[in-house]
Short mmCIF file of C-alpha atoms in Angstrom, two decimals:
data_model
loop_
_atom_site.label_atom_id
_atom_site.label_comp_id
_atom_site.label_asym_id
_atom_site.label_seq_id
_atom_site.Cartn_x
_atom_site.Cartn_y
_atom_site.Cartn_z
CA MET Z 1 196.91 -24.11 -112.26
CA LYS Z 2 199.26 -24.70 -115.05
CA ARG Z 3 198.73 -27.78 -117.07
CA LYS Z 4 201.74 -30.16 -117.81
CA ASN Z 5 200.01 -32.73 -119.96
CA PHE Z 6 196.82 -34.33 -120.78
CA ILE Z 7 196.88 -36.61 -117.94
CA THR Z 8 196.84 -33.78 -115.50
CA VAL Z 9 193.87 -32.00 -116.99
CA VAL Z 10 191.79 -35.28 -117.25
CA ALA Z 11 192.25 -35.93 -113.75
CA MET Z 12 191.44 -32.37 -112.77
CA ILE Z 13 188.22 -32.66 -114.81
CA CYS Z 14 187.23 -35.38 -112.13
CA ILE Z 15 188.42 -33.12 -109.50
CA PHE Z 16 187.96 -29.87 -110.48
CA GLY Z 17 187.53 -31.59 -113.07
CA MET Z 18 186.17 -29.74 -111.72
CA LEU Z 19 180.67 -26.07 -111.05
CA LEU Z 20 164.60 -24.36 -110.43
CA SER Z 21 158.83 -22.61 -110.24
CA SER Z 22 156.95 -25.53 -111.53
CA CYS Z 23 157.35 -27.39 -114.91
CA GLY Z 24 153.81 -27.13 -115.86
CA LYS Z 25 152.62 -30.23 -117.67
CA SER Z 26 155.85 -32.02 -116.95
CA GLY Z 27 154.12 -34.62 -114.97
CA GLU Z 28 152.67 -35.95 -118.18
CA THR Z 29 155.85 -37.45 -119.39
CA LYS Z 30 156.42 -40.56 -117.13
CA LEU Z 31 160.05 -41.40 -116.62
CA ALA Z 32 161.10 -45.15 -116.72
CA ASP Z 33 162.24 -46.48 -113.33
CA ASN Z 34 165.22 -48.22 -114.98
CA VAL Z 35 166.48 -46.63 -118.48
CA ASP Z 36 169.45 -48.86 -118.52
CA ASN Z 37 168.32 -51.22 -121.27
CA LYS Z 38 165.23 -49.12 -122.87
CA THR Z 39 165.52 -48.26 -126.55
CA ALA Z 40 163.09 -46.56 -128.69
CA GLU Z 41 162.12 -49.93 -130.50
CA GLN Z 42 161.34 -52.13 -127.44
CA THR Z 43 157.86 -51.25 -126.28
CA SER Z 44 154.83 -49.29 -127.25
CA ASP Z 45 154.74 -47.58 -123.79
CA ASN Z 46 158.31 -46.79 -123.73
CA PRO Z 47 158.57 -43.31 -122.16
CA PHE Z 48 161.03 -42.44 -124.91
CA ALA Z 49 159.07 -43.43 -127.90
CA LYS Z 50 158.61 -39.76 -129.06
CA GLN Z 51 161.99 -38.70 -130.60
CA LEU Z 52 163.13 -35.40 -129.22
CA GLU Z 53 165.80 -32.76 -130.66
CA ILE Z 54 168.11 -31.40 -127.94
CA VAL Z 55 170.29 -28.60 -128.48
CA TRP Z 56 173.24 -29.29 -126.24
CA ILE Z 57 175.94 -27.02 -124.65
CA GLY Z 58 178.07 -29.49 -122.87
CA HIS Z 59 181.17 -28.94 -120.63
CA ASN Z 60 184.47 -28.71 -122.46
CA GLU Z 61 187.94 -28.51 -120.83
CA ARG Z 62 190.28 -25.95 -122.22
CA ASN Z 63 193.38 -27.32 -124.00
CA LEU Z 64 191.73 -30.79 -123.66
CA MET Z 65 188.36 -30.96 -125.06
CA ALA Z 66 187.91 -29.65 -128.58
CA THR Z 67 185.17 -27.10 -128.76
CA SER Z 68 183.55 -28.97 -131.77
CA ILE Z 69 181.97 -32.45 -130.85
CA THR Z 70 181.87 -34.49 -134.11
CA GLU Z 71 178.32 -35.35 -135.27
CA ASP Z 72 179.14 -39.03 -135.46
CA ASN Z 73 180.93 -39.54 -132.15
CA ALA Z 74 180.32 -42.82 -130.53
CA ILE Z 75 179.03 -41.45 -127.06
CA LYS Z 76 176.60 -39.04 -128.96
CA LYS Z 77 175.22 -41.90 -130.98
CA GLU Z 78 174.67 -44.14 -127.99
CA ILE Z 79 172.82 -41.59 -125.94
CA GLU Z 80 170.71 -40.71 -128.91
CA GLU Z 81 170.01 -44.48 -129.36
CA LYS Z 82 169.25 -45.13 -125.66
CA PHE Z 83 167.09 -42.20 -125.22
CA ASN Z 84 165.56 -41.75 -128.69
CA VAL Z 85 166.92 -38.10 -129.02
CA ILE Z 86 168.90 -36.13 -131.80
CA ILE Z 87 171.52 -34.11 -130.14
CA LYS Z 88 172.54 -30.93 -131.77
CA PRO Z 89 175.97 -29.96 -130.19
CA VAL Z 90 176.65 -26.39 -130.02
CA SER Z 91 180.33 -25.27 -130.91
CA ILE Z 92 181.13 -22.94 -128.25
CA ASP Z 93 184.10 -22.73 -125.85
CA ILE Z 94 182.48 -22.14 -122.69
CA PHE Z 95 185.59 -20.59 -121.21
CA ASN Z 96 185.63 -17.91 -123.80
CA GLN Z 97 183.63 -15.07 -122.21
CA GLU Z 98 183.44 -13.17 -125.57
CA GLN Z 99 181.99 -16.29 -127.35
CA CYS Z 100 179.43 -17.04 -124.51
CA ASN Z 101 178.24 -13.30 -124.43
CA LEU Z 102 177.93 -13.21 -128.17
CA TYR Z 103 175.94 -16.57 -128.41
CA TRP Z 104 173.05 -15.13 -125.91
CA ALA Z 105 173.45 -11.59 -127.55
CA GLU Z 106 172.56 -13.08 -130.95
CA GLY Z 107 169.47 -14.46 -129.53
CA ASN Z 108 170.44 -18.00 -129.41
CA THR Z 109 169.37 -20.62 -126.92
CA ALA Z 110 169.85 -24.33 -126.00
CA ASP Z 111 168.04 -27.05 -124.14
CA PHE Z 112 170.84 -28.60 -122.14
CA ILE Z 113 173.26 -26.04 -120.79
CA ASN Z 114 176.24 -26.79 -118.70
CA HIS Z 115 177.90 -23.32 -118.46
CA THR Z 116 181.12 -22.39 -116.75
CA CYS Z 117 181.73 -19.01 -118.35
CA SER Z 118 182.27 -16.15 -115.73
CA ILE Z 119 178.84 -14.65 -116.70
CA SER Z 120 176.22 -15.34 -114.27
CA MET Z 121 173.87 -17.93 -115.27
CA PHE Z 122 171.51 -16.22 -113.03
CA ASN Z 123 171.92 -12.95 -115.06
CA LEU Z 124 170.59 -14.90 -118.08
CA ALA Z 125 167.70 -16.05 -115.88
CA GLU Z 126 166.80 -12.51 -115.09
CA GLN Z 127 166.97 -11.73 -118.72
CA GLY Z 128 164.40 -14.38 -119.25
CA LEU Z 129 166.79 -16.68 -121.25
CA LEU Z 130 166.53 -19.49 -118.87
CA ARG Z 131 163.23 -21.40 -117.94
CA GLU Z 132 162.19 -22.20 -114.13
CA ILE Z 133 161.72 -25.73 -112.93
CA SER Z 134 160.65 -27.15 -109.67
CA GLU Z 135 162.73 -28.69 -106.82
CA GLU Z 136 160.12 -31.48 -106.92
CA ILE Z 137 160.52 -32.63 -110.63
CA ILE Z 138 164.25 -32.63 -109.80
CA ARG Z 139 163.79 -34.76 -106.92
CA LYS Z 140 161.33 -37.04 -108.72
CA ASN Z 141 163.56 -37.60 -111.66
CA MET Z 142 166.97 -37.32 -110.61
CA PRO Z 143 167.05 -38.99 -107.16
CA GLU Z 144 170.55 -40.59 -107.46
CA TRP Z 145 172.21 -37.49 -108.80
CA MET Z 146 170.68 -35.44 -105.88
CA LYS Z 147 171.68 -38.18 -103.24
CA LYS Z 148 175.21 -37.67 -104.41
CA VAL Z 149 175.22 -33.92 -104.12
CA GLU Z 150 173.61 -34.09 -100.68
CA SER Z 151 176.28 -36.54 -99.53
CA LEU Z 152 178.84 -33.95 -100.44
CA VAL Z 153 177.59 -30.89 -98.99
CA GLY Z 154 174.49 -31.80 -96.97
CA PRO Z 155 170.86 -31.33 -97.73
CA GLU Z 156 170.72 -27.76 -96.08
CA MET Z 157 173.52 -26.29 -98.31
CA VAL Z 158 171.58 -27.83 -101.40
CA LYS Z 159 168.35 -26.47 -100.29
CA GLN Z 160 169.79 -22.83 -99.60
CA GLN Z 161 171.61 -22.85 -103.22
CA MET Z 162 168.71 -24.33 -105.21
CA TYR Z 163 166.73 -21.17 -105.19
CA TYR Z 164 167.48 -17.92 -106.71
CA LYS Z 165 164.99 -15.12 -105.64
CA GLY Z 166 162.45 -17.98 -104.73
CA LYS Z 167 162.71 -19.87 -108.09
CA VAL Z 168 164.78 -22.73 -109.17
CA TYR Z 169 166.62 -22.50 -112.25
CA SER Z 170 169.33 -25.28 -112.27
CA VAL Z 171 170.07 -29.01 -111.25
CA PRO Z 172 172.69 -28.48 -108.57
CA CYS Z 173 176.15 -30.17 -108.91
CA THR Z 174 179.37 -30.49 -107.08
CA ASN Z 175 182.08 -33.13 -106.77
CA TYR Z 176 184.49 -34.63 -104.22
CA SER Z 177 187.38 -32.45 -105.16
CA VAL Z 178 185.97 -29.09 -104.40
CA THR Z 179 184.57 -30.18 -101.10
CA GLN Z 180 187.71 -31.59 -99.85
CA THR Z 181 190.05 -29.45 -97.63
CA HIS Z 182 193.72 -28.61 -98.54
CA ILE Z 183 195.91 -30.71 -96.48
CA MET Z 184 199.48 -30.48 -94.98
CA ALA Z 185 202.41 -32.68 -95.73
CA ALA Z 186 205.67 -32.93 -93.60
CA ARG Z 187 209.08 -34.47 -94.42
CA LYS Z 188 208.83 -37.78 -92.72
CA ASP Z 189 212.41 -38.59 -93.06
CA TRP Z 190 213.28 -35.15 -91.54
CA MET Z 191 211.06 -36.09 -88.61
CA ASP Z 192 212.93 -39.36 -88.03
CA ASN Z 193 216.11 -37.70 -88.11
CA ILE Z 194 215.19 -35.34 -85.35
CA GLY Z 195 213.44 -37.53 -83.18
CA ILE Z 196 209.74 -36.67 -83.79
CA THR Z 197 207.59 -39.76 -83.82
CA GLU Z 198 204.20 -38.45 -84.32
CA ALA Z 199 202.41 -36.13 -86.49
CA PRO Z 200 201.59 -32.80 -84.70
CA LYS Z 201 198.12 -32.72 -83.13
CA THR Z 202 198.13 -29.10 -81.64
CA LEU Z 203 199.63 -25.66 -82.73
CA ASP Z 204 202.21 -26.12 -80.04
CA ASP Z 205 203.28 -29.40 -81.61
CA LEU Z 206 203.52 -27.90 -85.08
CA TYR Z 207 205.51 -25.29 -83.63
CA ILE Z 208 207.97 -27.64 -82.12
CA MET Z 209 208.24 -29.33 -85.41
CA LEU Z 210 208.79 -26.19 -87.46
CA LYS Z 211 211.48 -25.11 -85.06
CA LYS Z 212 213.30 -28.21 -85.31
CA PHE Z 213 213.03 -28.23 -89.09
CA THR Z 214 214.69 -25.03 -89.01
CA PHE Z 215 217.42 -25.26 -86.52
CA ASP Z 216 218.36 -29.02 -85.77
CA ASP Z 217 219.81 -29.82 -89.40
CA PRO Z 218 216.96 -32.11 -90.27
CA ASP Z 219 218.45 -33.16 -93.43
CA LYS Z 220 221.81 -33.75 -91.95
CA ASN Z 221 223.97 -31.76 -94.45
CA GLY Z 222 225.81 -30.00 -91.74
CA GLN Z 223 224.51 -26.61 -92.92
CA ASN Z 224 221.83 -24.15 -91.67
CA ASP Z 225 219.89 -24.01 -94.70
CA THR Z 226 216.38 -25.23 -94.11
CA TYR Z 227 213.16 -23.57 -92.94
CA GLY Z 228 210.01 -25.20 -91.22
CA ILE Z 229 207.37 -23.83 -93.63
CA HIS Z 230 206.71 -21.72 -96.65
CA GLY Z 231 203.63 -19.40 -96.84
CA THR Z 232 203.15 -18.35 -100.40
CA GLN Z 233 199.71 -20.17 -100.62
CA GLY Z 234 198.88 -19.20 -97.07
CA PHE Z 235 198.99 -21.08 -93.85
CA ASN Z 236 195.99 -23.41 -94.07
CA TYR Z 237 195.87 -25.35 -90.72
CA ILE Z 238 197.41 -22.23 -88.85
CA ASN Z 239 194.34 -20.30 -89.98
CA GLY Z 240 191.98 -23.08 -89.13
CA ALA Z 241 193.44 -23.36 -85.63
CA PHE Z 242 191.99 -19.64 -85.03
CA GLY Z 243 188.80 -20.70 -86.87
CA VAL Z 244 189.04 -18.20 -89.70
CA GLU Z 245 190.29 -17.81 -93.35
CA PRO Z 246 191.60 -14.40 -94.41
CA LYS Z 247 189.67 -12.31 -96.99
CA SER Z 248 186.38 -14.24 -96.48
CA TYR Z 249 182.78 -13.35 -95.73
CA TYR Z 250 180.81 -15.03 -92.95
CA LEU Z 251 177.22 -14.73 -91.98
CA ARG Z 252 177.13 -14.75 -88.15
CA ASP Z 253 173.65 -14.08 -86.47
CA GLY Z 254 172.38 -12.68 -89.64
CA LYS Z 255 175.20 -10.27 -89.98
CA VAL Z 256 177.79 -10.47 -92.58
CA ILE Z 257 181.49 -10.39 -91.24
CA TYR Z 258 184.49 -9.85 -93.23
CA THR Z 259 187.05 -12.31 -91.37
CA SER Z 260 190.25 -10.07 -92.12
CA VAL Z 261 188.72 -7.68 -89.46
CA THR Z 262 188.03 -10.25 -86.74
CA GLU Z 263 189.93 -10.66 -83.35
CA GLU Z 264 190.51 -14.27 -84.58
CA TYR Z 265 192.38 -12.84 -87.47
CA LYS Z 266 194.41 -10.53 -85.47
CA GLU Z 267 195.55 -13.28 -83.04
CA CYS Z 268 196.44 -15.43 -85.86
CA LEU Z 269 198.50 -12.61 -87.55
CA LYS Z 270 200.34 -12.15 -84.17
CA LEU Z 271 201.20 -15.68 -83.94
CA LEU Z 272 202.59 -15.89 -87.32
CA ASN Z 273 204.63 -12.68 -86.79
CA LYS Z 274 206.12 -14.46 -83.81
CA TRP Z 275 207.29 -17.38 -85.82
CA TYR Z 276 208.44 -14.97 -88.61
CA LYS Z 277 210.54 -13.46 -85.92
CA GLU Z 278 211.99 -16.68 -84.68
CA GLY Z 279 212.98 -17.48 -88.21
CA ILE Z 280 211.13 -20.66 -88.71
CA MET Z 281 209.53 -19.66 -91.96
CA ASP Z 282 210.91 -18.86 -95.23
CA PRO Z 283 211.04 -15.07 -95.41
CA GLU Z 284 210.86 -15.00 -99.06
CA PHE Z 285 207.35 -16.28 -98.95
CA VAL Z 286 206.19 -12.66 -99.48
CA THR Z 287 207.67 -12.60 -102.91
CA ASP Z 288 207.81 -16.21 -104.17
CA ASP Z 289 205.24 -17.59 -106.41
CA ARG Z 290 203.91 -21.04 -106.36
CA ASN Z 291 206.56 -22.31 -108.86
CA ILE Z 292 209.32 -21.26 -106.73
CA GLN Z 293 207.75 -22.59 -103.55
CA ARG Z 294 207.35 -25.86 -105.33
CA LYS Z 295 210.95 -25.75 -106.39
CA LYS Z 296 212.33 -25.08 -102.87
CA TRP Z 297 210.02 -28.07 -101.67
CA SER Z 298 211.53 -30.28 -104.33
CA GLU Z 299 215.06 -29.12 -103.26
CA GLY Z 300 214.43 -29.60 -99.47
CA LYS Z 301 214.57 -26.12 -98.56
CA PHE Z 302 211.54 -26.37 -95.96
CA GLY Z 303 209.69 -29.18 -94.23
CA VAL Z 304 205.93 -28.53 -94.24
CA LEU Z 305 203.83 -27.51 -97.40
CA ARG Z 306 200.13 -27.15 -97.82
CA ASP Z 307 198.12 -28.01 -101.00
CA HIS Z 308 195.22 -29.97 -102.28
CA PRO Z 309 195.47 -33.79 -101.74
CA TRP Z 310 195.23 -34.11 -105.51
CA TRP Z 311 198.59 -32.54 -106.06
CA PHE Z 312 199.99 -35.03 -103.60
CA ALA Z 313 198.81 -38.04 -105.55
CA SER Z 314 201.13 -40.05 -107.62
CA SER Z 315 198.84 -40.28 -110.44
CA THR Z 316 198.93 -36.41 -110.85
CA ALA Z 317 201.38 -35.29 -113.54
CA ASN Z 318 204.32 -33.27 -111.73
CA ASN Z 319 202.90 -34.05 -108.30
CA LEU Z 320 204.53 -32.90 -105.19
CA THR Z 321 205.34 -36.25 -103.91
CA GLN Z 322 207.33 -37.34 -106.96
CA MET Z 323 209.06 -34.02 -107.61
CA LEU Z 324 210.49 -34.37 -104.11
CA ALA Z 325 211.55 -38.12 -104.65
CA ASP Z 326 213.10 -36.97 -107.89
CA LYS Z 327 215.81 -34.95 -106.25
CA ASN Z 328 215.68 -36.61 -102.91
CA PRO Z 329 215.34 -40.54 -103.50
CA ASP Z 330 215.28 -41.16 -99.61
CA ALA Z 331 212.68 -38.59 -98.84
CA LYS Z 332 209.39 -39.67 -97.27
CA VAL Z 333 206.30 -37.71 -96.82
CA LEU Z 334 203.65 -37.87 -94.18
CA TYR Z 335 200.27 -36.25 -94.64
CA PHE Z 336 198.69 -35.09 -91.40
CA GLY Z 337 195.42 -33.68 -90.35
CA ALA Z 338 194.38 -30.27 -89.00
CA VAL Z 339 196.05 -29.00 -85.78
CA GLU Z 340 194.13 -27.80 -82.79
CA GLY Z 341 194.28 -24.10 -81.80
CA PRO Z 342 194.11 -22.39 -78.37
CA LYS Z 343 190.33 -22.51 -78.00
CA GLY Z 344 189.71 -25.89 -79.62
CA GLU Z 345 189.39 -24.62 -83.13
CA SER Z 346 190.67 -26.83 -86.15
CA GLY Z 347 190.30 -27.10 -89.91
CA GLY Z 348 191.46 -27.17 -93.14
CA TRP Z 349 190.82 -24.83 -96.02
CA VAL Z 350 188.26 -25.39 -98.62
CA GLY Z 351 186.50 -22.90 -101.08
CA TYR Z 352 182.78 -22.51 -100.19
CA PRO Z 353 181.16 -24.87 -102.73
CA GLY Z 354 178.78 -23.24 -105.37
CA LEU Z 355 176.11 -25.82 -106.84
CA ASN Z 356 175.14 -23.76 -109.61
CA GLY Z 357 178.55 -23.63 -111.57
CA GLN Z 358 180.39 -26.48 -113.46
CA GLY Z 359 178.52 -29.65 -113.97
CA SER Z 360 175.02 -28.02 -112.86
CA ILE Z 361 172.39 -28.25 -115.42
CA PHE Z 362 170.45 -25.15 -116.86
CA PHE Z 363 167.53 -25.31 -119.44
CA GLY Z 364 166.92 -22.84 -122.10
CA LYS Z 365 163.61 -20.53 -122.07
CA ASN Z 366 162.07 -22.38 -124.96
CA THR Z 367 162.79 -25.83 -123.55
CA SER Z 368 159.64 -28.08 -123.08
CA ASP Z 369 158.49 -30.26 -120.30
CA GLU Z 370 159.16 -33.27 -122.36
CA LYS Z 371 162.73 -32.19 -123.42
CA VAL Z 372 163.51 -31.22 -119.33
CA GLU Z 373 162.55 -34.77 -118.50
CA ARG Z 374 164.53 -36.42 -121.23
CA ILE Z 375 167.58 -34.53 -120.31
CA MET Z 376 167.17 -35.45 -116.69
CA ALA Z 377 166.68 -39.10 -117.57
CA ILE Z 378 169.95 -38.82 -119.49
CA LYS Z 379 171.97 -37.33 -116.67
CA GLU Z 380 170.28 -39.35 -113.88
CA SER Z 381 171.35 -42.74 -115.83
CA MET Z 382 174.70 -41.82 -115.50
CA ALA Z 383 174.66 -41.12 -111.75
CA ALA Z 384 172.68 -44.11 -111.24
CA ASP Z 385 174.91 -46.62 -113.43
CA TRP Z 386 178.54 -46.58 -112.88
CA ASP Z 387 179.47 -48.84 -115.65
CA TRP Z 388 177.29 -46.45 -118.03
CA PHE Z 389 179.02 -43.43 -116.63
CA VAL Z 390 182.56 -45.12 -117.18
CA ARG Z 391 181.45 -45.69 -120.95
CA THR Z 392 180.38 -42.19 -121.46
CA PHE Z 393 183.08 -40.58 -119.45
CA TYR Z 394 186.19 -42.60 -120.12
CA GLY Z 395 185.17 -44.83 -123.20
CA GLU Z 396 186.03 -48.23 -123.89
CA LYS Z 397 188.13 -50.61 -121.79
CA GLY Z 398 191.34 -51.49 -123.76
CA LYS Z 399 190.89 -48.80 -126.01
CA GLN Z 400 190.70 -45.46 -123.93
CA TYR Z 401 191.41 -46.69 -120.41
CA ASN Z 402 192.65 -50.00 -118.66
CA LEU Z 403 192.27 -51.22 -115.10
CA ASP Z 404 195.26 -51.46 -112.70
CA ALA Z 405 196.04 -54.48 -110.48
CA ASP Z 406 193.65 -52.98 -107.69
CA GLY Z 407 190.84 -52.58 -110.54
CA LYS Z 408 191.15 -48.88 -110.65
CA ILE Z 409 190.68 -46.93 -113.88
CA THR Z 410 193.82 -45.73 -115.58
CA ILE Z 411 193.55 -43.78 -118.88
CA ILE Z 412 195.60 -44.36 -122.00
CA PRO Z 413 197.20 -41.10 -122.52
CA GLU Z 414 197.52 -40.91 -126.31
CA GLU Z 415 193.70 -41.56 -126.60
CA PHE Z 416 192.96 -38.24 -124.77
CA THR Z 417 194.06 -35.70 -127.33
CA PRO Z 418 191.45 -32.99 -128.24
CA ASP Z 419 190.84 -34.41 -131.61
CA LYS Z 420 190.21 -37.78 -130.20
CA LEU Z 421 187.99 -36.67 -127.42
CA ALA Z 422 185.81 -34.77 -129.91
CA GLN Z 423 185.66 -37.74 -132.03
CA TYR Z 424 184.92 -40.24 -129.24
CA GLY Z 425 182.58 -37.68 -127.21
CA THR Z 426 184.16 -39.02 -123.81
CA MET Z 427 184.90 -36.82 -120.73
CA GLY Z 428 182.58 -34.20 -119.60
CA TYR Z 429 180.91 -32.94 -122.64
CA PHE Z 430 177.95 -35.32 -122.08
CA ALA Z 431 178.93 -37.14 -118.90
CA LEU Z 432 179.82 -34.71 -116.23
CA MET Z 433 178.16 -35.43 -113.03
CA PRO Z 434 178.61 -35.26 -109.18
CA ILE Z 435 181.47 -37.64 -108.20
CA ASP Z 436 180.91 -38.42 -104.56
CA LEU Z 437 183.43 -40.01 -101.81
CA ASP Z 438 182.69 -43.54 -102.98
CA ASP Z 439 182.78 -42.76 -106.72
CA TYR Z 440 186.43 -41.04 -106.57
CA LYS Z 441 187.83 -44.27 -105.00
CA LYS Z 442 186.92 -46.29 -108.05
CA PHE Z 443 189.52 -44.34 -110.19
CA THR Z 444 192.04 -43.21 -107.48
CA SER Z 445 194.81 -45.66 -106.90
CA ASN Z 446 195.22 -47.13 -103.42
CA ALA Z 447 198.68 -45.63 -103.22
CA ASP Z 448 196.88 -42.27 -103.73
CA LEU Z 449 194.36 -42.59 -101.18
CA PRO Z 450 196.14 -41.43 -98.02
CA PRO Z 451 196.24 -37.62 -98.77
CA TYR Z 452 192.64 -37.85 -99.42
CA VAL Z 453 191.81 -39.72 -96.38
CA VAL Z 454 193.32 -37.05 -94.43
CA SER Z 455 191.35 -34.44 -96.08
CA GLU Z 456 188.05 -36.26 -95.53
CA ASN Z 457 188.79 -36.42 -91.86
CA ASN Z 458 189.62 -32.65 -91.51
CA LYS Z 459 186.76 -30.42 -90.16
CA LYS Z 460 186.30 -27.88 -93.00
CA PHE Z 461 186.56 -24.12 -92.72
CA TYR Z 462 185.33 -22.48 -95.71
CA ALA Z 463 186.87 -19.45 -97.60
CA GLY Z 464 185.26 -16.85 -100.00
CA VAL Z 465 181.67 -15.79 -99.53
CA VAL Z 466 180.46 -18.43 -97.15
CA PHE Z 467 176.86 -18.12 -97.44
CA PRO Z 468 174.37 -18.41 -100.17
CA ILE Z 469 173.22 -15.40 -102.00
CA ALA Z 470 170.39 -14.27 -104.24
CA GLY Z 471 172.10 -12.03 -106.77
CA VAL Z 472 175.35 -10.56 -107.72
CA ASN Z 473 177.23 -8.09 -105.35
CA GLU Z 474 177.73 -5.29 -107.90
CA THR Z 475 179.71 -3.14 -105.57
CA ALA Z 476 182.13 -6.05 -104.93
CA LYS Z 477 182.79 -6.28 -108.46
CA VAL Z 478 184.14 -2.72 -108.57
CA LYS Z 479 185.67 -2.38 -105.06
CA ARG Z 480 186.83 -5.99 -104.37
CA ALA Z 481 190.48 -5.30 -105.80
CA ASP Z 482 190.95 -2.09 -103.73
CA VAL Z 483 189.80 -3.83 -100.53
CA SER Z 484 192.10 -6.66 -101.37
CA THR Z 485 195.01 -4.49 -101.81
CA VAL Z 486 194.70 -2.93 -98.55
CA ASP Z 487 194.08 -6.30 -96.96
CA ASP Z 488 197.14 -7.92 -98.61
CA GLU Z 489 199.45 -4.82 -97.57
CA PHE Z 490 198.53 -5.19 -93.86
CA TYR Z 491 198.85 -9.07 -94.10
CA TYR Z 492 202.27 -9.10 -95.08
CA ASN Z 493 203.55 -6.12 -93.15
CA ALA Z 494 201.90 -7.73 -89.92
CA ILE Z 495 203.52 -10.94 -90.32
CA THR Z 496 206.97 -9.73 -91.34
CA GLY Z 497 206.74 -6.94 -88.48
CA LYS Z 498 206.83 -3.91 -90.56
CA VAL Z 499 203.83 -2.63 -88.71
CA ASP Z 500 202.74 -3.11 -84.95
CA ILE Z 501 199.58 -5.03 -85.32
CA ASP Z 502 197.83 -3.65 -82.36
CA ALA Z 503 198.65 0.06 -83.03
CA GLU Z 504 197.93 -0.04 -86.71
CA TRP Z 505 194.70 -2.19 -86.28
CA ASP Z 506 192.14 0.70 -86.08
CA ASN Z 507 193.75 2.49 -89.05
CA TYR Z 508 193.76 -0.62 -91.07
CA ILE Z 509 190.08 -1.15 -90.65
CA LYS Z 510 189.60 2.53 -91.59
CA LYS Z 511 191.48 1.96 -94.84
CA LEU Z 512 189.45 -1.14 -95.64
CA ASP Z 513 186.26 0.84 -95.14
CA SER Z 514 187.54 3.85 -97.33
CA ALA Z 515 188.41 1.24 -100.05
CA GLY Z 516 184.78 0.20 -99.96
CA LEU Z 517 184.51 -2.82 -97.60
CA GLN Z 518 181.54 -1.64 -95.50
CA GLU Z 519 179.61 -1.01 -98.93
CA ILE Z 520 180.30 -4.53 -99.87
CA ILE Z 521 179.22 -5.81 -96.72
CA ASN Z 522 176.11 -3.77 -96.92
CA GLU Z 523 175.18 -5.24 -100.37
CA TYR Z 524 175.84 -8.69 -99.11
CA GLU Z 525 173.52 -8.16 -96.42
CA LYS Z 526 170.76 -7.44 -98.68
CA ILE Z 527 171.33 -10.36 -101.11
CA ALA Z 528 172.28 -13.22 -98.29
CA ILE Z 529 169.86 -15.87 -98.13
CA LYS Z 530 169.33 -16.10 -94.32
#
């Protein structure tokens, strides 16, 4: 996603923003029931009476958060005073693969680790560089944190992903953004012009709207210059109406299934081919990139677009709603929910949420029980106290953020430069935590809520590897690109009519297997957590 300015990236941190065996004697350190006003000087039985030094690898956002957090920044100082710790920030760009690899290869470690490098943290665990912790200690010391995570993905998914080869290495994390589906938006002014009064509820309804958007001069300019839909980013609700997202791996009855070889996928391709032949989708979707697609949307070249609700929100820089209004002052947008398919299926696209990525907490191999619990206390305090989280994430009211007329947080852009964030210590370096469906409404303006509400009401159909795995699929790392090439070629040829779907189907599957698909599936079978 191309960043246009710091406001965009700040919001993305909130979006994307956007990624444990027993602790031994950990029970000896009693955590306070309420840490809000505890300091090292208060009482002799203060659970934080012993000062601890914590080596800290926090989350930093490329192009926004400087990699070097200053020693005297305000948030660091407040955390140190509140929890009687000395924090030693590590200067490492967690998006720089070479830096990350070198850090660990040189024998370094850390106590608190928020890691989003593409290296697998579980590879580090297998090398003995991370320590195990227990599920019990997490739930005991971080109840509010875990409550937020479970509210987003459900207890079953949390339970599945907490364990790696029977052991727990991390405190899981996710956020509202990565668990919300992509949605579809339609030109409401076009609907009004052609007499469509309701949002589509079924595939047939959607087809009728797309056909009218193409042939009934919806922009009333007297020219045949519009299409119903553009498919560069995929077809979202249309796939969902068949219950399948292309190029994904599902676990059904204990067996791994590749979605792009299913009968549902074949039927979906046939429908898209039919619509393509009728001319209701922009034929250039095959070659257009996302930037061209957005340019065409802003110019009124087609009437239905899919994307994440965040990209439709007016607070997002270069958002899809505003870019349309800039060129079409009278344009109106309707966000509508997933449509129902021939067998009652429906849903919006969302990536399968990994709970061991951005925001999840790992601990170095030498991190003591005392430090583990102190770190948990620090992070739990942010999940349990919204005002404290706002202080650590956004900074000071009137200095780094203000409140709008509805009491929602609005940042002061000039205070969110890399140098100032390193100075203040705000944003994700210390304060990254799970943002749930209640939390995000506290900083999302009322005007921006409609696309999110649509997304929340959609049934989710997941994309990617849609089941937890214990390990890395080494075969996939080598052969995934070859499989994807075969898949993409058939996908575009099938939709555009260059191949007969039924006649070529068996040969297509043979090509996938020759590229390594069955080998990838076999390895997923071995590492799937069933």
